Short mmCIF file of C-alpha atoms and ligand atoms in Angstrom, two decimals:
data_model
loop_
_atom_site.label_atom_id
_atom_site.label_comp_id
_atom_site.label_asym_id
_atom_site.label_seq_id
_atom_site.Cartn_x
_atom_site.Cartn_y
_atom_site.Cartn_z
CA MET D 16 0.00 0.00 0.00
CA ILE D 17 1.33 3.39 -1.03
CA ARG D 18 -0.05 6.46 0.71
CA VAL D 19 0.76 9.95 -0.55
CA ARG D 20 -0.39 12.77 1.71
CA ASN D 21 -0.35 16.47 0.84
CA VAL D 22 2.86 16.28 -1.11
CA SER D 23 4.14 19.54 -2.60
CA LYS D 24 7.34 20.02 -4.55
CA SER D 25 8.86 23.04 -6.27
CA PHE D 26 11.94 23.38 -8.41
CA ASN D 27 13.24 26.94 -8.18
CA ASP D 28 10.01 28.95 -8.45
CA GLN D 29 8.04 26.31 -10.28
CA LEU D 30 5.42 24.45 -8.24
CA VAL D 31 5.37 20.99 -9.83
CA LEU D 32 3.33 19.04 -7.27
CA ASN D 33 0.69 21.02 -5.41
CA ASP D 34 -0.76 19.24 -2.39
CA VAL D 35 -1.03 15.81 -4.00
CA SER D 36 -2.71 13.03 -2.05
CA LEU D 37 -3.52 9.53 -3.24
CA ASP D 38 -3.68 5.94 -2.07
CA ILE D 39 -2.53 3.02 -4.17
CA LYS D 40 -3.86 -0.29 -2.92
CA SER D 41 -1.88 -3.50 -2.67
CA GLU D 42 -1.77 -5.46 -5.91
CA GLU D 43 -3.57 -2.85 -7.94
CA ILE D 44 -2.38 -1.40 -11.23
CA PHE D 45 -2.49 2.36 -10.90
CA VAL D 46 -1.80 4.74 -13.78
CA VAL D 47 -0.78 8.37 -13.32
CA LEU D 48 -1.92 10.26 -16.39
CA GLY D 49 -1.00 13.75 -17.51
CA GLU D 50 0.38 15.88 -20.29
CA SER D 51 4.09 16.10 -20.90
CA GLY D 52 5.65 18.15 -18.09
CA ALA D 53 2.67 17.63 -15.76
CA GLY D 54 4.84 16.14 -13.01
CA LYS D 55 4.28 12.40 -13.51
CA SER D 56 7.95 11.43 -13.34
CA VAL D 57 8.52 13.78 -10.42
CA LEU D 58 5.69 12.07 -8.54
CA LEU D 59 7.10 8.63 -9.37
CA LYS D 60 10.56 9.66 -8.14
CA HIS D 61 9.01 10.64 -4.81
CA LEU D 62 7.48 7.16 -4.48
CA ILE D 63 10.90 5.60 -5.00
CA GLY D 64 12.55 8.03 -2.60
CA LEU D 65 14.73 9.57 -5.31
CA LEU D 66 13.16 12.96 -4.57
CA GLN D 67 11.98 14.36 -1.25
CA PRO D 68 8.86 16.50 -0.96
CA ASP D 69 9.04 20.09 0.31
CA SER D 70 6.05 19.16 2.45
CA GLY D 71 3.80 16.15 2.91
CA THR D 72 4.56 12.46 3.42
CA ILE D 73 4.82 9.23 1.46
CA GLN D 74 4.22 5.92 3.18
CA ILE D 75 4.98 2.54 1.73
CA ASP D 76 3.55 -0.39 3.68
CA ASN D 77 2.98 1.97 6.62
CA GLU D 78 6.55 3.21 6.66
CA ASP D 79 7.17 6.92 6.08
CA ILE D 80 9.90 7.00 3.45
CA THR D 81 10.28 10.78 3.30
CA HIS D 82 12.91 10.92 6.02
CA LEU D 83 14.58 7.55 5.76
CA PRO D 84 18.37 7.42 5.77
CA GLU D 85 19.88 6.32 2.45
CA SER D 86 20.82 2.89 3.82
CA LYS D 87 17.18 2.12 4.66
CA LEU D 88 16.00 3.53 1.34
CA LEU D 89 18.35 1.21 -0.51
CA LYS D 90 16.97 -1.74 1.41
CA MET D 91 13.42 -0.70 0.59
CA ARG D 92 14.24 -0.21 -3.09
CA LYS D 93 15.27 -3.85 -3.35
CA LYS D 94 11.57 -4.69 -3.02
CA MET D 95 10.89 -2.47 -6.02
CA GLY D 96 11.30 -3.01 -9.73
CA TYR D 97 11.65 -0.13 -12.18
CA LEU D 98 11.04 0.20 -15.84
CA PHE D 99 12.39 3.61 -16.74
CA GLN D 100 11.51 5.58 -19.81
CA GLU D 101 14.71 4.79 -21.69
CA GLY D 102 14.69 1.10 -20.77
CA ALA D 103 18.32 1.49 -19.75
CA LEU D 104 19.78 -1.94 -20.42
CA TYR D 105 23.53 -2.28 -20.17
CA ASP D 106 24.70 -2.20 -23.79
CA PHE D 107 27.85 -4.16 -23.06
CA MET D 108 26.08 -7.12 -21.45
CA THR D 109 24.07 -9.93 -23.03
CA VAL D 110 20.35 -10.21 -22.28
CA PHE D 111 21.17 -13.00 -19.84
CA GLU D 112 23.71 -10.90 -17.96
CA ASN D 113 21.40 -7.89 -17.94
CA ILE D 114 18.66 -9.89 -16.24
CA ALA D 115 21.05 -11.72 -13.93
CA PHE D 116 22.67 -8.46 -12.81
CA PRO D 117 20.33 -7.65 -9.88
CA LEU D 118 20.64 -11.24 -8.65
CA ARG D 119 24.41 -11.02 -8.71
CA GLU D 120 24.34 -7.65 -6.94
CA HIS D 121 21.73 -8.30 -4.29
CA ALA D 122 21.18 -12.03 -3.84
CA HIS D 123 23.73 -14.63 -2.86
CA LEU D 124 22.94 -17.45 -5.21
CA ASP D 125 24.98 -20.09 -6.98
CA GLU D 126 25.37 -19.94 -10.74
CA LYS D 127 22.95 -22.79 -11.35
CA THR D 128 20.14 -21.07 -9.43
CA ILE D 129 20.83 -17.79 -11.23
CA ARG D 130 20.60 -19.58 -14.60
CA GLN D 131 17.33 -21.22 -13.63
CA LYS D 132 15.79 -18.00 -12.36
CA VAL D 133 16.73 -16.11 -15.51
CA LYS D 134 15.36 -18.92 -17.68
CA ASP D 135 12.10 -18.99 -15.74
CA ILE D 136 11.52 -15.27 -16.08
CA LEU D 137 12.46 -15.24 -19.77
CA LYS D 138 9.82 -17.87 -20.31
CA MET D 139 7.23 -15.98 -18.33
CA ILE D 140 7.91 -12.88 -20.40
CA ASP D 141 7.83 -14.81 -23.69
CA LEU D 142 11.44 -14.19 -24.51
CA ASP D 143 12.93 -17.46 -25.57
CA GLU D 144 16.23 -17.74 -27.37
CA VAL D 145 17.46 -14.21 -26.86
CA GLU D 146 19.64 -14.76 -23.79
CA GLU D 147 22.90 -14.53 -25.66
CA LYS D 148 21.91 -11.51 -27.74
CA MET D 149 23.20 -8.01 -27.06
CA PRO D 150 20.64 -5.20 -26.47
CA ALA D 151 21.61 -3.55 -29.77
CA GLN D 152 20.32 -6.65 -31.58
CA LEU D 153 16.82 -6.30 -30.10
CA SER D 154 13.80 -4.31 -31.24
CA GLY D 155 12.35 -1.59 -28.99
CA GLY D 156 9.56 -3.87 -27.80
CA MET D 157 12.00 -6.69 -26.98
CA LYS D 158 14.20 -4.30 -25.01
CA LYS D 159 11.20 -3.32 -22.91
CA ARG D 160 10.51 -7.00 -22.27
CA VAL D 161 14.09 -7.60 -21.16
CA ALA D 162 13.99 -4.49 -18.96
CA LEU D 163 10.76 -5.77 -17.42
CA ALA D 164 12.32 -9.19 -16.78
CA ARG D 165 15.23 -7.48 -15.06
CA ALA D 166 12.87 -5.30 -13.01
CA MET D 167 11.04 -8.35 -11.70
CA ILE D 168 13.92 -10.79 -11.19
CA LEU D 169 14.20 -10.05 -7.45
CA ASP D 170 10.49 -10.88 -7.00
CA SER D 171 9.65 -7.22 -6.63
CA LYS D 172 6.51 -6.43 -4.70
CA ILE D 173 6.15 -3.00 -6.30
CA LEU D 174 6.72 -2.27 -9.97
CA PHE D 175 7.20 1.28 -11.28
CA CYS D 176 6.94 1.94 -15.00
CA ASP D 177 7.68 5.43 -16.34
CA GLU D 178 6.02 5.90 -19.74
CA PRO D 179 6.43 2.25 -20.75
CA THR D 180 4.89 2.73 -24.18
CA SER D 181 6.61 5.93 -25.25
CA GLY D 182 8.57 5.50 -28.47
CA LEU D 183 6.78 2.27 -29.40
CA ASP D 184 4.36 1.82 -32.29
CA PRO D 185 0.68 1.12 -31.46
CA ILE D 186 0.99 -2.66 -31.68
CA ARG D 187 4.13 -2.86 -29.52
CA SER D 188 2.55 -0.42 -27.10
CA ARG D 189 -0.41 -2.69 -26.68
CA ASP D 190 1.83 -5.74 -26.28
CA VAL D 191 3.96 -4.09 -23.62
CA SER D 192 0.85 -2.88 -21.80
CA ASP D 193 -0.67 -6.36 -21.80
CA LEU D 194 2.64 -7.80 -20.67
CA ILE D 195 2.88 -5.39 -17.73
CA ARG D 196 -0.63 -6.35 -16.71
CA ASN D 197 0.10 -10.09 -16.96
CA VAL D 198 3.37 -9.86 -15.11
CA SER D 199 1.84 -7.67 -12.45
CA ARG D 200 -0.96 -10.16 -11.84
CA LYS D 201 1.33 -13.21 -11.95
CA PHE D 202 3.70 -11.72 -9.39
CA GLY D 203 0.85 -10.18 -7.39
CA CYS D 204 2.70 -6.89 -7.24
CA THR D 205 1.48 -3.34 -6.85
CA THR D 206 2.15 -1.52 -10.10
CA VAL D 207 2.41 2.23 -10.69
CA ILE D 208 2.62 3.41 -14.28
CA THR D 209 2.96 6.95 -15.65
CA SER D 210 1.59 7.57 -19.11
CA HIS D 211 -0.03 9.98 -21.51
CA ASP D 212 -1.24 7.05 -23.62
CA ILE D 213 -4.95 6.97 -22.75
CA ARG D 214 -5.94 3.94 -24.73
CA ASN D 215 -3.34 1.62 -23.21
CA SER D 216 -3.75 3.14 -19.77
CA PHE D 217 -7.41 2.20 -19.85
CA ARG D 218 -6.38 -1.29 -20.99
CA VAL D 219 -4.10 -1.96 -18.04
CA ALA D 220 -5.29 0.14 -15.12
CA ASP D 221 -7.48 -0.81 -12.22
CA ARG D 222 -7.56 2.86 -11.29
CA LEU D 223 -6.08 6.05 -12.67
CA ALA D 224 -5.30 9.59 -11.59
CA LEU D 225 -4.96 12.62 -13.85
CA ILE D 226 -2.43 15.33 -12.90
CA HIS D 227 -2.90 18.84 -14.22
CA ASP D 228 -1.25 22.05 -13.00
CA GLY D 229 0.38 20.09 -10.18
CA LYS D 230 -2.90 18.78 -8.83
CA ILE D 231 -4.79 15.51 -9.11
CA ILE D 232 -7.93 16.62 -10.90
CA ALA D 233 -9.52 13.20 -11.33
CA MET D 234 -9.05 9.79 -9.79
CA GLY D 235 -10.89 6.51 -10.10
CA THR D 236 -11.72 3.68 -12.44
CA GLN D 237 -11.89 4.11 -16.17
CA ASP D 238 -15.68 4.45 -15.96
CA GLU D 239 -15.42 7.03 -13.20
CA LEU D 240 -12.99 9.12 -15.27
CA LYS D 241 -15.20 8.84 -18.30
CA ALA D 242 -18.14 10.12 -16.27
CA SER D 243 -16.24 13.23 -15.13
CA LYS D 244 -17.89 16.57 -15.85
CA ASP D 245 -14.57 18.45 -15.65
CA ALA D 246 -13.76 20.07 -18.99
CA PHE D 247 -10.04 19.26 -18.90
CA VAL D 248 -10.66 15.63 -17.91
CA LYS D 249 -13.18 15.26 -20.72
CA GLU D 250 -10.81 16.73 -23.26
CA PHE D 251 -7.82 14.72 -22.05
CA ILE D 252 -9.50 11.34 -22.23
CA SER D 253 -11.53 11.89 -25.39
N1 ADP X 325 15.36 17.88 -11.17
C1 ADP X 325 14.62 18.87 -11.66
N2 ADP X 325 15.02 20.15 -11.57
C2 ADP X 325 14.27 21.16 -12.05
N3 ADP X 325 13.08 20.99 -12.66
C3 ADP X 325 12.62 19.73 -12.79
C4 ADP X 325 13.36 18.61 -12.31
N4 ADP X 325 12.65 17.49 -12.58
C5 ADP X 325 11.53 17.90 -13.20
N5 ADP X 325 11.51 19.23 -13.33
C6 ADP X 325 10.40 20.00 -13.94
O1 ADP X 325 9.19 19.56 -13.38
C7 ADP X 325 8.16 19.52 -14.37
C8 ADP X 325 7.53 18.16 -14.42
O2 ADP X 325 8.47 17.24 -14.92
P1 ADP X 325 8.16 15.70 -15.13
O3 ADP X 325 7.65 15.11 -13.88
O4 ADP X 325 9.39 15.09 -15.69
O5 ADP X 325 7.00 15.72 -16.22
P2 ADP X 325 6.26 14.48 -16.90
O6 ADP X 325 4.83 14.56 -16.48
O7 ADP X 325 6.39 14.70 -18.37
O8 ADP X 325 6.94 13.23 -16.45
C9 ADP X 325 8.80 19.95 -15.68
O9 ADP X 325 8.51 21.29 -15.89
C10 ADP X 325 10.27 19.74 -15.42
O10 ADP X 325 11.03 20.62 -16.18
MG1 MG X 326 8.01 11.78 -17.43
#
């Protein structure tokens, strides 16, 4: 459970988050919608503890993360998987080594167990026979799949995806969205996605929030958003 309470954040004189509050339930898929520059990534970075609010609090599983020392934050982040906008695979490592990397860094496992775990997740993510390829040999959609496999390899309980469909064509976007939903359900994790891709957001989300001018102006299920009378909400989702 993620609880955001009255979070405000400015950069220089620009108020980016203005008294934002929201609750994300365990095991739900929650999408933060908004135009480019609305503050989606900034909000996500607060949930990961990469940014601290000027005021307000963020709780994850009842622990206030806004004032945790870095050592505790690092420990907490091990329960989290991230799929960042750029995908950010290591270009100089094979797919296998990319996915095995978090295991080698954070788990103390023998080589055989590592191999098995990587194989299992590749299968789950429908990525057979690419283990020995380099990232440069993969399509954009495949890279996202590999990045997702790497994000989940430590059995993450929370998955963060920043604009997972940006830069992909409509078919790949749909595939990646469906994959995130399937993986999220299979692992039973809480998933937070930022997006400006309405169609796919409606496909994957249990609930959504729309940020505009630093505020959450709508929050709820797809049907609840569609029923909104607010002019900006109507325009954004139409
Ligand atoms: N580290 C930073 N320093 C200064 N301004 C920032 C920083 N991060 C984000 N911003 C500004 O905050 C606003 C929201 O950014 P962002 O959350 O990245 O938008 P988006 O909704 O597209 O993800 C933008 O105007 C951006 O320039
Ligand atoms: Mg962003």
